[in-house]
mmCIF file of C-alpha atoms in Angstrom:
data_model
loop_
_atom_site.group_PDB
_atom_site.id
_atom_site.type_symbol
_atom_site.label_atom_id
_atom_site.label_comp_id
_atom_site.label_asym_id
_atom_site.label_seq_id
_atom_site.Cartn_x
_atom_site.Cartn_y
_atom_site.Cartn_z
ATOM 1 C CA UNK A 122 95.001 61.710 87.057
ATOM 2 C CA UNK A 123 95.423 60.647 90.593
ATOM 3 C CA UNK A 124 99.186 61.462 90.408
ATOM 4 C CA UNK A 125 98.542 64.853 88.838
ATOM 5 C CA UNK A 126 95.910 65.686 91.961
ATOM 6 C CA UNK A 127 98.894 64.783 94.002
ATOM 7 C CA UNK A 128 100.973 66.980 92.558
ATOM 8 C CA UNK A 129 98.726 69.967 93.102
ATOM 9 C CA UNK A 130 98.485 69.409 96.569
ATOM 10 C CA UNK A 131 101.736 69.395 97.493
ATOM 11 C CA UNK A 132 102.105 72.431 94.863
ATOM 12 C CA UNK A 133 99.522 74.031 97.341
ATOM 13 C CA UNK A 134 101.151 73.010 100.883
ATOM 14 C CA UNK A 135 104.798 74.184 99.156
ATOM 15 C CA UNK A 136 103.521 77.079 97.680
ATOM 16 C CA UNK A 137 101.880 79.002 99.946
ATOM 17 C CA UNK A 138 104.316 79.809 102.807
ATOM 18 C CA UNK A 139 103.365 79.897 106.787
ATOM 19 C CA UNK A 140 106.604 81.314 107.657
ATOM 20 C CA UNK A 141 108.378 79.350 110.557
ATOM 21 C CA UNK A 142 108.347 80.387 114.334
ATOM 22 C CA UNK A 143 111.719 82.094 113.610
ATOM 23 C CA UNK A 144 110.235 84.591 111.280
ATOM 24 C CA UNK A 145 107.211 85.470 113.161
ATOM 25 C CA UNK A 146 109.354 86.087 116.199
ATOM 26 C CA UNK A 147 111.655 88.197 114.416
ATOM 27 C CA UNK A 148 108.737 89.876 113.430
ATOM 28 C CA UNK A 149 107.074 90.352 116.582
ATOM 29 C CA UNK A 150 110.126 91.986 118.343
ATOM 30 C CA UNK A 151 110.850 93.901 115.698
ATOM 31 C CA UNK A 152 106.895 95.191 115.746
ATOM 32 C CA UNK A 153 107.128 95.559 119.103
ATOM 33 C CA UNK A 154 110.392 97.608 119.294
ATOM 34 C CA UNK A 155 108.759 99.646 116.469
ATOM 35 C CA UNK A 156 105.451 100.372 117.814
ATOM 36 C CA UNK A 157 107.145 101.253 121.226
ATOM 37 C CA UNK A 158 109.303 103.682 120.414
ATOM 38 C CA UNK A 159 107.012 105.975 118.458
ATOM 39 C CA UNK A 160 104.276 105.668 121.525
ATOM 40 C CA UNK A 161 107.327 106.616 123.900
ATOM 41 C CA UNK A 162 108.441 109.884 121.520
ATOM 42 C CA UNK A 163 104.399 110.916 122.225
ATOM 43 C CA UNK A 164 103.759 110.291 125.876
ATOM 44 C CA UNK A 165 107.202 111.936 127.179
ATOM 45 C CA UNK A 166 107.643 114.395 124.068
ATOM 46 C CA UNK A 167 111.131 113.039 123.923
ATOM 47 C CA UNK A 168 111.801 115.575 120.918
ATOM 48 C CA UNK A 169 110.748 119.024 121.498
ATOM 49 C CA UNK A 170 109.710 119.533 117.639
ATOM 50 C CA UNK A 171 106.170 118.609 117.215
ATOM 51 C CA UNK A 172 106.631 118.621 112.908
ATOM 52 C CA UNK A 173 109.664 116.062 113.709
ATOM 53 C CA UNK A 174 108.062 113.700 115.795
ATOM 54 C CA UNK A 175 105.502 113.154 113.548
ATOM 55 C CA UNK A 176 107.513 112.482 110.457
ATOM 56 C CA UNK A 177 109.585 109.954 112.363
ATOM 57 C CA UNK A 178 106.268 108.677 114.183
ATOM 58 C CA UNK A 179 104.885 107.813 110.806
ATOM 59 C CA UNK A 180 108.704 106.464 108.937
ATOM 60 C CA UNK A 181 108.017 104.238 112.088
ATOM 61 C CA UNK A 182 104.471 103.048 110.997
ATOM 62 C CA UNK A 183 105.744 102.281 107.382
ATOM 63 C CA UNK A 184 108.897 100.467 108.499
ATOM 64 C CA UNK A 185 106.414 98.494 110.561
ATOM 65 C CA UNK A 186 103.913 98.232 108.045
ATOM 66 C CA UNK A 187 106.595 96.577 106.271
ATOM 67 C CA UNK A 188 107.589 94.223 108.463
ATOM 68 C CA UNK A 189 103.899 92.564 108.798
ATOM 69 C CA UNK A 190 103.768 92.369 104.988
ATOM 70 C CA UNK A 191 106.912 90.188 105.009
ATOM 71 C CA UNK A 192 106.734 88.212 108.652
ATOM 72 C CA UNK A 193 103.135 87.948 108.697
ATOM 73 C CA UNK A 194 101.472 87.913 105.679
ATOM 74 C CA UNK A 195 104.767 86.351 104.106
ATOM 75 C CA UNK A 196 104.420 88.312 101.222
ATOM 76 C CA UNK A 197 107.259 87.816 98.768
ATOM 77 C CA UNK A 198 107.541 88.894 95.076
ATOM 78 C CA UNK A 199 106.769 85.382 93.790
ATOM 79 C CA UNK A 200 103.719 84.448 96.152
ATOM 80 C CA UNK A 201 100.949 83.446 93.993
ATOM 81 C CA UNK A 202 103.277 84.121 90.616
ATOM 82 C CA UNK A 203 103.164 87.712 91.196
ATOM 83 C CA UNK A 204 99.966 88.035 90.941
ATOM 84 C CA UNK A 205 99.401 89.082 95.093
ATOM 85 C CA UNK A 206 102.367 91.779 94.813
ATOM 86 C CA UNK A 207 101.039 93.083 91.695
ATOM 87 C CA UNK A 208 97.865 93.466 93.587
ATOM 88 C CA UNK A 209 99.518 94.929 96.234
ATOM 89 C CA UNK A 210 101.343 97.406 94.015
ATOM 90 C CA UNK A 211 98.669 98.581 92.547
ATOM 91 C CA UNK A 212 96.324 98.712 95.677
ATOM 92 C CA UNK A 213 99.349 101.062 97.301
ATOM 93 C CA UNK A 214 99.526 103.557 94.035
ATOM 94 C CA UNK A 215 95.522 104.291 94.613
ATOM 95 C CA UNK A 216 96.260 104.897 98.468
ATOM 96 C CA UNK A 217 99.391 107.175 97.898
ATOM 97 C CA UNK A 218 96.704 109.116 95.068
ATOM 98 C CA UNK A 219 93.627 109.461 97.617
ATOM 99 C CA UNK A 220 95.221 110.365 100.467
ATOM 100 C CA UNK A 221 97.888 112.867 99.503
ATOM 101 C CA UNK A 222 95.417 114.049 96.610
ATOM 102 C CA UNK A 223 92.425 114.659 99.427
ATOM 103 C CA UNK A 224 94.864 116.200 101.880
ATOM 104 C CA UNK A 225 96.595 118.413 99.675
ATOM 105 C CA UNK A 226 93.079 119.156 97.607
ATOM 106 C CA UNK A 227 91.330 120.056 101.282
ATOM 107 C CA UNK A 228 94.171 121.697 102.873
ATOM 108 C CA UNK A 229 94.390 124.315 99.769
ATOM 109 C CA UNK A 230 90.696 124.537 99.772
ATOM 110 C CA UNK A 231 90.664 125.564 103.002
ATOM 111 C CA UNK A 232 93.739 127.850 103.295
ATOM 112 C CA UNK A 233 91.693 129.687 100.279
ATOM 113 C CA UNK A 234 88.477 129.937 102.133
ATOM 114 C CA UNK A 235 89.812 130.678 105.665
ATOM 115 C CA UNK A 236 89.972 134.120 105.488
ATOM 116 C CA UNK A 237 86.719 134.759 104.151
ATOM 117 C CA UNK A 238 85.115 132.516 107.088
ATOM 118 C CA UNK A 239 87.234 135.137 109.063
ATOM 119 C CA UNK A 240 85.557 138.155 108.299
ATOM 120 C CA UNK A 241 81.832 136.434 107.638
ATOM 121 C CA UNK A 242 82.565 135.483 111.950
ATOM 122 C CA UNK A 243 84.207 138.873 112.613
ATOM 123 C CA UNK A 244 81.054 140.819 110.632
ATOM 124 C CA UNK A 245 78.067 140.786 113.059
ATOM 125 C CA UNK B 91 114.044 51.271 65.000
ATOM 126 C CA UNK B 92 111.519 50.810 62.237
ATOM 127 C CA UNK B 93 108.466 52.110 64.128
ATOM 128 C CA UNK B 94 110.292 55.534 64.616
ATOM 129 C CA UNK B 95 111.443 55.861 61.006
ATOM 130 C CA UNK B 96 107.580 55.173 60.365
ATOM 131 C CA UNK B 97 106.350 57.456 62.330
ATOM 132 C CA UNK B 98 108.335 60.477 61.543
ATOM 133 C CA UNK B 99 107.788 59.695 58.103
ATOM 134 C CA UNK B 100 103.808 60.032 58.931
ATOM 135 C CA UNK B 101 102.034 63.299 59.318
ATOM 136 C CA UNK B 102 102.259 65.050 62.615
ATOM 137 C CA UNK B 103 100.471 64.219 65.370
ATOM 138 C CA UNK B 104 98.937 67.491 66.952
ATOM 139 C CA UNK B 105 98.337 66.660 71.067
ATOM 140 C CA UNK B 106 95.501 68.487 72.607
ATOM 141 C CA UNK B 107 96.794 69.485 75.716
ATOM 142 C CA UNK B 108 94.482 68.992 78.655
ATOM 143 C CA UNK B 109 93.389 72.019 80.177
ATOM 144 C CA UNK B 110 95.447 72.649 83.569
ATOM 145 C CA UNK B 111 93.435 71.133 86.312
ATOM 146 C CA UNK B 112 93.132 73.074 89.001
ATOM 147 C CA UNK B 113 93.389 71.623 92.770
ATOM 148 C CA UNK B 114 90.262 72.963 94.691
ATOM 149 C CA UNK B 115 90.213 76.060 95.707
ATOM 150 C CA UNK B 116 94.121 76.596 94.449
ATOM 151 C CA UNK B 117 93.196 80.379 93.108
ATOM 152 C CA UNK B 118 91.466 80.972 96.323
ATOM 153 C CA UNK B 119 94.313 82.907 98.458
ATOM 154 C CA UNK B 120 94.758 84.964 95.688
ATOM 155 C CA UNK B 121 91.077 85.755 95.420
ATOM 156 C CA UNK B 122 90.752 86.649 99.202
ATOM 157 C CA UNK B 123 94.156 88.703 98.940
ATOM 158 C CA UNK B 124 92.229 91.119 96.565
ATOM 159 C CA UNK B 125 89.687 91.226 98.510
ATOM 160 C CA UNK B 126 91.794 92.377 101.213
ATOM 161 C CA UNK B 127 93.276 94.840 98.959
ATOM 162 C CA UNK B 128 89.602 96.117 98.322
ATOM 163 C CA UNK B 129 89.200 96.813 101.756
ATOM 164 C CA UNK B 130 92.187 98.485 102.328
ATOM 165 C CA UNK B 131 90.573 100.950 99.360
ATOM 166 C CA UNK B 132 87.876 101.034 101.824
ATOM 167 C CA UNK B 133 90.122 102.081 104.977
ATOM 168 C CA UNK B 134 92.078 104.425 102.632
ATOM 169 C CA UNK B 135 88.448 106.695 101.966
ATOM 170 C CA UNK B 136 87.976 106.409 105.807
ATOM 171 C CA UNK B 137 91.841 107.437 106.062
ATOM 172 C CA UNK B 138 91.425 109.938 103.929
ATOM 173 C CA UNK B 139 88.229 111.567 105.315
ATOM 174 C CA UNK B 140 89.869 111.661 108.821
ATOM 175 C CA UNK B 141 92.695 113.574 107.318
ATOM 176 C CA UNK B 142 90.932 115.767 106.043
ATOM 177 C CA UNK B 143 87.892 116.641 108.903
ATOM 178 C CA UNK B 144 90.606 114.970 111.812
ATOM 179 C CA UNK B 145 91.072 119.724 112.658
ATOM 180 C CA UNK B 146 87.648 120.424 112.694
ATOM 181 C CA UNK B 147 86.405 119.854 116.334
ATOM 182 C CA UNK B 148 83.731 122.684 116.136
ATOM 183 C CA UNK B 149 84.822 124.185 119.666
ATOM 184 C CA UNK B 150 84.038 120.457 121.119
ATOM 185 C CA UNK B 151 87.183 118.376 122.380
ATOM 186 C CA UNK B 152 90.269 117.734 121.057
ATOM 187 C CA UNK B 153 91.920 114.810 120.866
ATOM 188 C CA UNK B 154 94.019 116.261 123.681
ATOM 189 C CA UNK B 155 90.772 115.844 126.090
ATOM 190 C CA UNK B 156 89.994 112.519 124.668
ATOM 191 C CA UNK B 157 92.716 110.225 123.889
ATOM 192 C CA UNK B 158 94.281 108.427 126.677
ATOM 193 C CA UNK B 159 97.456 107.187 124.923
ATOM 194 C CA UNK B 160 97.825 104.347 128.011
ATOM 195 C CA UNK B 161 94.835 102.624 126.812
ATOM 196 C CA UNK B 162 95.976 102.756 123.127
ATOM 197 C CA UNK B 163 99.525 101.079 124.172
ATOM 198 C CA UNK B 164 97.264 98.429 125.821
ATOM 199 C CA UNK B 165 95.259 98.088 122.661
ATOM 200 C CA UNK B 166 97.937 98.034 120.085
ATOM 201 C CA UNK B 167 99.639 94.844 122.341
ATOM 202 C CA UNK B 168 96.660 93.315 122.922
ATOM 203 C CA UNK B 169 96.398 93.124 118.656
ATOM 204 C CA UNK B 170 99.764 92.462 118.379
ATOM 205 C CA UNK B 171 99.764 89.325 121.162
ATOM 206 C CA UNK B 172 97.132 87.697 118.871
ATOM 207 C CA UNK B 173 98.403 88.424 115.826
ATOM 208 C CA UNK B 174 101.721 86.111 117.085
ATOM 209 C CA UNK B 175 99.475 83.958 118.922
ATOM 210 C CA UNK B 176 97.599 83.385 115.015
ATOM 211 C CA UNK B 177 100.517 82.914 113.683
ATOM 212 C CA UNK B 178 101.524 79.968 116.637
ATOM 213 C CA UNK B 179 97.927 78.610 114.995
ATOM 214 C CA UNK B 180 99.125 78.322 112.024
ATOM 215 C CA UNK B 181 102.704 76.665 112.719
ATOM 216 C CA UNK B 182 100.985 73.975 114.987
ATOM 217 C CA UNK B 183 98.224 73.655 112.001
ATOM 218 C CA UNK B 184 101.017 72.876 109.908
ATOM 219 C CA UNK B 185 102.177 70.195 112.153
ATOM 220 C CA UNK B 186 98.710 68.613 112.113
ATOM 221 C CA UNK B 187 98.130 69.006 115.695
ATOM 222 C CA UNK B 188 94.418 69.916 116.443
ATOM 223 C CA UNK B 189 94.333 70.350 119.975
ATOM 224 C CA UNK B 190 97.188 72.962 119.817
ATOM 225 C CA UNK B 191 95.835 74.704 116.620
ATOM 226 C CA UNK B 192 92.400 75.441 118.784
ATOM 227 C CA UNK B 193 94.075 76.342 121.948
ATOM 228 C CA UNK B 194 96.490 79.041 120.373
ATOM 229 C CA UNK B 195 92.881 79.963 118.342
ATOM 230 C CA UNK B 196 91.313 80.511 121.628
ATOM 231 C CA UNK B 197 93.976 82.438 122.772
ATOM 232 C CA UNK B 198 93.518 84.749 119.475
ATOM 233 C CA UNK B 199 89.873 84.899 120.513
ATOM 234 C CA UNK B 200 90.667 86.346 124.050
ATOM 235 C CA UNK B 201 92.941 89.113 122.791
ATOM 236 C CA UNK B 202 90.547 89.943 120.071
ATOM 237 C CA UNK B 203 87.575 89.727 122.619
ATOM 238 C CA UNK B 204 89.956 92.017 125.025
ATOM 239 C CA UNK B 205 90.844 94.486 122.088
ATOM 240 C CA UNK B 206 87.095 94.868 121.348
ATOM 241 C CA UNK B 207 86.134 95.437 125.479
ATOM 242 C CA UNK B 208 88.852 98.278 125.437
ATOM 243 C CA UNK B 209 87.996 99.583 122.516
ATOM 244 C CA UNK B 210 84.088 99.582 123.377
ATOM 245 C CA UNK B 211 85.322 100.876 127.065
ATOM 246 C CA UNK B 212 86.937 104.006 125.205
ATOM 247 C CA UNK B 213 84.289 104.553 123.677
ATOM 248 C CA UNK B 214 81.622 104.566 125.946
ATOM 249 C CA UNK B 215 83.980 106.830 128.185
ATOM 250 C CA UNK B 216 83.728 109.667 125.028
ATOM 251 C CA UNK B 217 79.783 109.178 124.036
ATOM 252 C CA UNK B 218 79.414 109.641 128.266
ATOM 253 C CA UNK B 219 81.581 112.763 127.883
ATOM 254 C CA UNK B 220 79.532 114.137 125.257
ATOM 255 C CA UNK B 221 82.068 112.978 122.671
ATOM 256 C CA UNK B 222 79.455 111.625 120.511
ATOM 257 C CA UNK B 223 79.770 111.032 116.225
ATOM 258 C CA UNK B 224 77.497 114.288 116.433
ATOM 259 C CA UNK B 225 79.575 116.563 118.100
ATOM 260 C CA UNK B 226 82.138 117.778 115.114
ATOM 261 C CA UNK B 227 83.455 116.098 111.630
ATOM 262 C CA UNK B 228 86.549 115.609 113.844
ATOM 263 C CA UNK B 229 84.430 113.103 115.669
ATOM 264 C CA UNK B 230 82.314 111.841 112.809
ATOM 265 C CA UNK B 231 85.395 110.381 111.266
ATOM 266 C CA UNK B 232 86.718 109.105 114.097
ATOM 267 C CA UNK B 233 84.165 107.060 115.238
ATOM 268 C CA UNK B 234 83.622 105.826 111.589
ATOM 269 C CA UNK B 235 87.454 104.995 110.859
ATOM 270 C CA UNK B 236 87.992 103.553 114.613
ATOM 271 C CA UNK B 237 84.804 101.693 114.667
ATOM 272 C CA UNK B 238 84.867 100.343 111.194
ATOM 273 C CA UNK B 239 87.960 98.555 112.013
ATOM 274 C CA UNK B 240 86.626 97.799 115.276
ATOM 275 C CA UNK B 241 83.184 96.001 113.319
ATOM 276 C CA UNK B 242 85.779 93.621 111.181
ATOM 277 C CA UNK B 243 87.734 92.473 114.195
ATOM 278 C CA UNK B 244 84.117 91.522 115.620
ATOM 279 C CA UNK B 245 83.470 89.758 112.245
ATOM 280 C CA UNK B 246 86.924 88.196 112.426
ATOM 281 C CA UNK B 247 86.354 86.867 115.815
ATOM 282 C CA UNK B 248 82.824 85.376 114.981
ATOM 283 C CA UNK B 249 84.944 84.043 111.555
ATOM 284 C CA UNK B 250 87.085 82.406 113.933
ATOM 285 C CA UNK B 251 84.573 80.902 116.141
ATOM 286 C CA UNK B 252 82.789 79.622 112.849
ATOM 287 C CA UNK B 253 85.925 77.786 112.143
ATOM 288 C CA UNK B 254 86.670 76.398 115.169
ATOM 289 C CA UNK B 255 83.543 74.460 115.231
ATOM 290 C CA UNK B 256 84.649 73.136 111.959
ATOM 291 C CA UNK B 257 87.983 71.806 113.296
ATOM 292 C CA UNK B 258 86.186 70.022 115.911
ATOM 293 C CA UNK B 259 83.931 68.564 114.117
ATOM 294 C CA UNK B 260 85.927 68.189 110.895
ATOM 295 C CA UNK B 261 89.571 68.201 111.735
ATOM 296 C CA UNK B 262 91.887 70.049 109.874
ATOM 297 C CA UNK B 263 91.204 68.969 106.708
ATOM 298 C CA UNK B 264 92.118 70.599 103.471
ATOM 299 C CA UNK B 265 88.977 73.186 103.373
ATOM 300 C CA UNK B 266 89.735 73.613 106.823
ATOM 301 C CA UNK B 267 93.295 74.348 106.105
ATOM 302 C CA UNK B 268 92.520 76.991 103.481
ATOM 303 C CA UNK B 269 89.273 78.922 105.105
ATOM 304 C CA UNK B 270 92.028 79.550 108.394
ATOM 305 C CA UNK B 271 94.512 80.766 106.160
ATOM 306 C CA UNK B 272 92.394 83.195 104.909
ATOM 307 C CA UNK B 273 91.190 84.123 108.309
ATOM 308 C CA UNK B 274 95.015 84.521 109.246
ATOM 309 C CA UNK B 275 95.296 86.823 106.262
ATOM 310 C CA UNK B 276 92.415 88.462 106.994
ATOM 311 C CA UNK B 277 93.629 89.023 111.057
ATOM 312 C CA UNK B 278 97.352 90.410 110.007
ATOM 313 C CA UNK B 279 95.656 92.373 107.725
ATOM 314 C CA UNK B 280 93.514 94.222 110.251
ATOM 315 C CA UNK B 281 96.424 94.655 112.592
ATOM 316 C CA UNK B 282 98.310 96.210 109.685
ATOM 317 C CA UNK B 283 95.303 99.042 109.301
ATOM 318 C CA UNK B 284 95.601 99.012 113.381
ATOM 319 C CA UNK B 285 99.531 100.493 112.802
ATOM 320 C CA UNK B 286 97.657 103.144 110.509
ATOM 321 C CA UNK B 287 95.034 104.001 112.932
ATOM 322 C CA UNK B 288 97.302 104.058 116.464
ATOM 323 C CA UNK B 289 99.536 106.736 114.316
ATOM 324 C CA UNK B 290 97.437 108.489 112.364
ATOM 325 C CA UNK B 291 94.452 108.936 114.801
ATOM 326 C CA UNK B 292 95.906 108.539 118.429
ATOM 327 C CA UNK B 293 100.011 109.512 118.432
ATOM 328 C CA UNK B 294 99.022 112.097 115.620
ATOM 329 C CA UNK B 295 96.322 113.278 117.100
ATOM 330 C CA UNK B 296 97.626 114.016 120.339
ATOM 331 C CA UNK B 297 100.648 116.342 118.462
ATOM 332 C CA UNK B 298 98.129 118.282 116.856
#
């Protein structure tokens, strides 16, 4: 019994990875790097195109949002048997459905309603 | 030889296997990693909601007259610093050395402490403008998105206290071990909503 308890433990010090100093370095300069370029496009409007910078301001985000998930939180496909990407998986489909479904939803809503609230403001 | 020829020749012999014992608190990272997935659900709504109200300002400011982009650099290293300073906490933790595992834990503290200042500073700056939750739905998210995140890096920092007392007076003993993995979970995970809030709110906001 006492050898079985053993096991577990070390199954549980093994298991559950706290990266090494190498990989959360790597992954601090790379978050850094990533989090100061898109800061830099903003403040000195490096590209002219307003629609551009965003799109590359936010491929920055989820390249960087990437990078924590793997350096810091150390996920990996077999962490926890699966279970904690499955999770994850999951967790990202619901995101990717409220937020593109309430943005697009809203934004039709109110390009449909606009031009009433135009002429209700232009009546008096 | 005899023994074996007797017992295949008797019936089989069904073994109950034991049920797996789990080591205490084994399923617990899991458990806190949905958790964590919950409340990025939460900050997802709050996400969303700001997306949606971020344009309507109601003739108040703009994120143009409120965001000072400086301060938000400041902020986003001062979260990043401790989420590498954590992570230093956790290597040394590994290593079994207490001492070290509390000083790089204060040193967490103090960014946290300094991200919260800031972030209270800003926002005392836009109430004292007139900026206030009131003013427009642009505003009304913001504060809720921006302060929401702001409320669990105060609970992560009083979490972090908490368990800082129980390395001094416990060591770093298993339970010990696991509740600051969780709270180094928990603190990455924060700083990974942080990435969604600097560019969605504040570099976003000021291209609008």
């Amino acid at each position: 019994m006492s050898a079985h308890d053993h096991a577990d433990h070390g199954h549980l010090h093994g298991g559950a990875a706290h990266g090494s100093l190498k990989g959360y370095l790597i992954g601090f300069v790379l978050s850094v790097i990533l989090t100061a370029i898109p800061f830099w496009m903003v403040m000195t409007g490096a590209i002219d195109n307003k629609q551009a910078t965003a799109i590359i301001v936010m491929a920055f985000a989820v390249v960087q949002i990437v990078v924590h998930m793997v350096f810091f939180l150390h996920m990996t496909p077999a962490s926890e048997g699966g279970w904690s990407m499955l999770a994850l998986i999951f967790t990202v489909v619901l995101v990717v459905i409220v937020l593109s479904g309430s943005l697009w939803v809203m934004y039709h809503l109110n390009a449909n309603m606009m031009p009433g609230l135009h002429e209700m403001r232009q009546m008096p | 030889m005899t023994s074996t020829a007797i017992t295949a020749d008797a019936e089989p012999v069904f073994h109950l296997e034991e049920e797996h014992a789990h080591a205490e608190g084994g399923s617990t990272m899991l458990g806190f990693w949905l958790y964590l997935m919950s409340d990025c659900l939460v900050f997802a709504m709050l996400f969303a909601a700001f997306g949606v109200l971020g344009g309507n300002y109601a003739a108040g400011p703009a994120p143009k007259d409120l965001f000072d982009l400086g301060l938000v650099a400041v902020n986003t290293t001062m979260l990043l610093c401790s989420s590498i300073t954590y992570g230093f906490a956790m290597l040394t933790m590994d290593k079994g050395r207490v001492a070290a595992t509390q000083g790089w834990l204060v040193v967490t503290m103090l960014f946290g402490l300094g991200f919260l200042s800031i972030e209270l500073y800003e926002f005392a700056h836009m109430i004292h403008e007139g900026a206030t939750p009131q003013r427009s739905a642009f505003l009304s998210s913001f504060f809720t998105l921006v302060g929401t995140h702001g409320l669990h890096v105060t609970f992560g920092i009083v979490w972090m206290v908490t368990l800082m007392v129980q390395v001094a007076r416990y060591g770093l003993i298993e339970a010990n071990r696991r509740r600051l993995m969780c709270l180094s979970m928990f603190w990455h995970f924060l700083d990974v909503v942080w990435i969604g809030v600097f560019t969605f709110v504040y570099l976003m906001g000021m291209l609008r």
